XYZ file of C-alpha atoms in Angstrom:
102
model
C -56.325 17.741 19.954
C -57.409 15.535 22.838
C -53.784 15.160 23.888
C -53.212 18.908 24.035
C -56.338 19.490 26.144
C -55.336 16.706 28.537
C -51.825 18.137 28.678
C -53.045 21.667 29.458
C -55.317 20.353 32.217
C -52.468 18.303 33.662
C -50.051 21.235 33.548
C -52.634 23.402 35.288
C -53.256 20.813 38.013
C -49.512 20.524 38.619
C -49.217 24.272 39.014
C -46.903 24.615 36.024
C -46.816 28.148 34.673
C -48.434 28.873 31.301
C -50.427 25.628 30.919
C -52.415 26.861 27.915
C -49.273 27.861 26.027
C -47.669 24.507 26.809
C -50.872 22.765 25.698
C -50.700 24.706 22.424
C -47.085 23.590 21.975
C -48.207 20.000 22.526
C -50.918 20.521 19.873
C -48.310 21.892 17.451
C -45.988 18.933 18.012
C -48.857 16.512 17.418
C -48.073 16.880 13.719
C -44.642 15.287 14.250
C -45.334 11.550 13.975
C -44.459 9.202 16.830
C -42.213 11.640 18.709
C -44.014 14.982 18.883
C -46.074 15.452 22.066
C -44.029 13.171 24.345
C -41.013 15.312 23.494
C -42.622 18.315 25.232
C -43.391 16.241 28.324
C -39.911 14.727 28.466
C -38.158 18.098 28.158
C -40.392 19.568 30.862
C -39.852 16.507 33.081
C -36.067 16.789 32.700
C -36.297 20.481 33.590
C -38.028 19.617 36.853
C -35.564 16.800 37.520
C -32.660 19.238 37.211
C -34.468 21.599 39.596
C -34.608 18.738 42.091
C -38.388 18.399 42.010
C -38.598 14.642 41.717
C -42.357 14.478 42.295
C -43.069 16.791 39.343
C -40.640 14.721 37.268
C -42.406 11.439 38.062
C -45.871 12.908 37.531
C -44.850 14.312 34.135
C -43.398 10.979 33.041
C -46.636 9.264 34.118
C -48.576 12.066 32.401
C -46.772 11.303 29.171
C -48.289 7.847 29.209
C -51.768 8.996 30.232
C -52.115 12.080 28.037
C -50.102 11.089 24.991
C -49.600 7.398 24.501
C -53.050 6.131 25.488
C -55.100 8.593 23.374
C -52.786 8.384 20.364
C -52.200 4.635 20.328
C -55.387 3.216 21.838
C -58.320 5.605 21.493
C -57.545 7.147 18.091
C -57.020 3.834 16.234
C -60.179 2.394 17.772
C -62.259 5.386 16.693
C -60.671 5.469 13.232
C -61.310 1.788 12.602
C -64.858 2.080 13.890
C -65.759 5.109 11.777
C -64.032 4.079 8.550
C -64.740 0.337 8.589
C -61.070 -0.430 7.869
C -59.872 -3.864 9.054
C -57.459 -3.586 12.022
C -54.502 -5.134 10.221
C -54.808 -2.672 7.318
C -55.069 0.262 9.704
C -51.922 -0.783 11.549
C -50.063 -1.384 8.280
C -50.913 2.005 6.793
C -50.777 4.225 9.894
C -48.043 2.872 12.147
C -45.504 1.342 9.776
C -44.833 4.230 7.289
C -43.226 6.607 9.847
C -40.615 3.935 10.537
C -39.811 3.684 6.838
C -38.764 7.346 6.623
């Protein structure tokens, strides 16, 4: 959910039309492991690249890292380990490895 709110705020600041709808799409794709939300950013970034708006393209690529990768791979595991008292190696083994086994 944090990723979708950050995405909607970023879309709004960039002047991209329909930021709340795009934020909702990001929230929907959050349920797709490992690929979901960055996919929305990458498609939107490629759209702006094809329009010739390189600045929007670069900001969206940077936004992918800030709004998607950092919260999902840094903040969420830290909070989950802190609240559930699971050792870090067990958390990594049970959360990050299974999607690669599919």
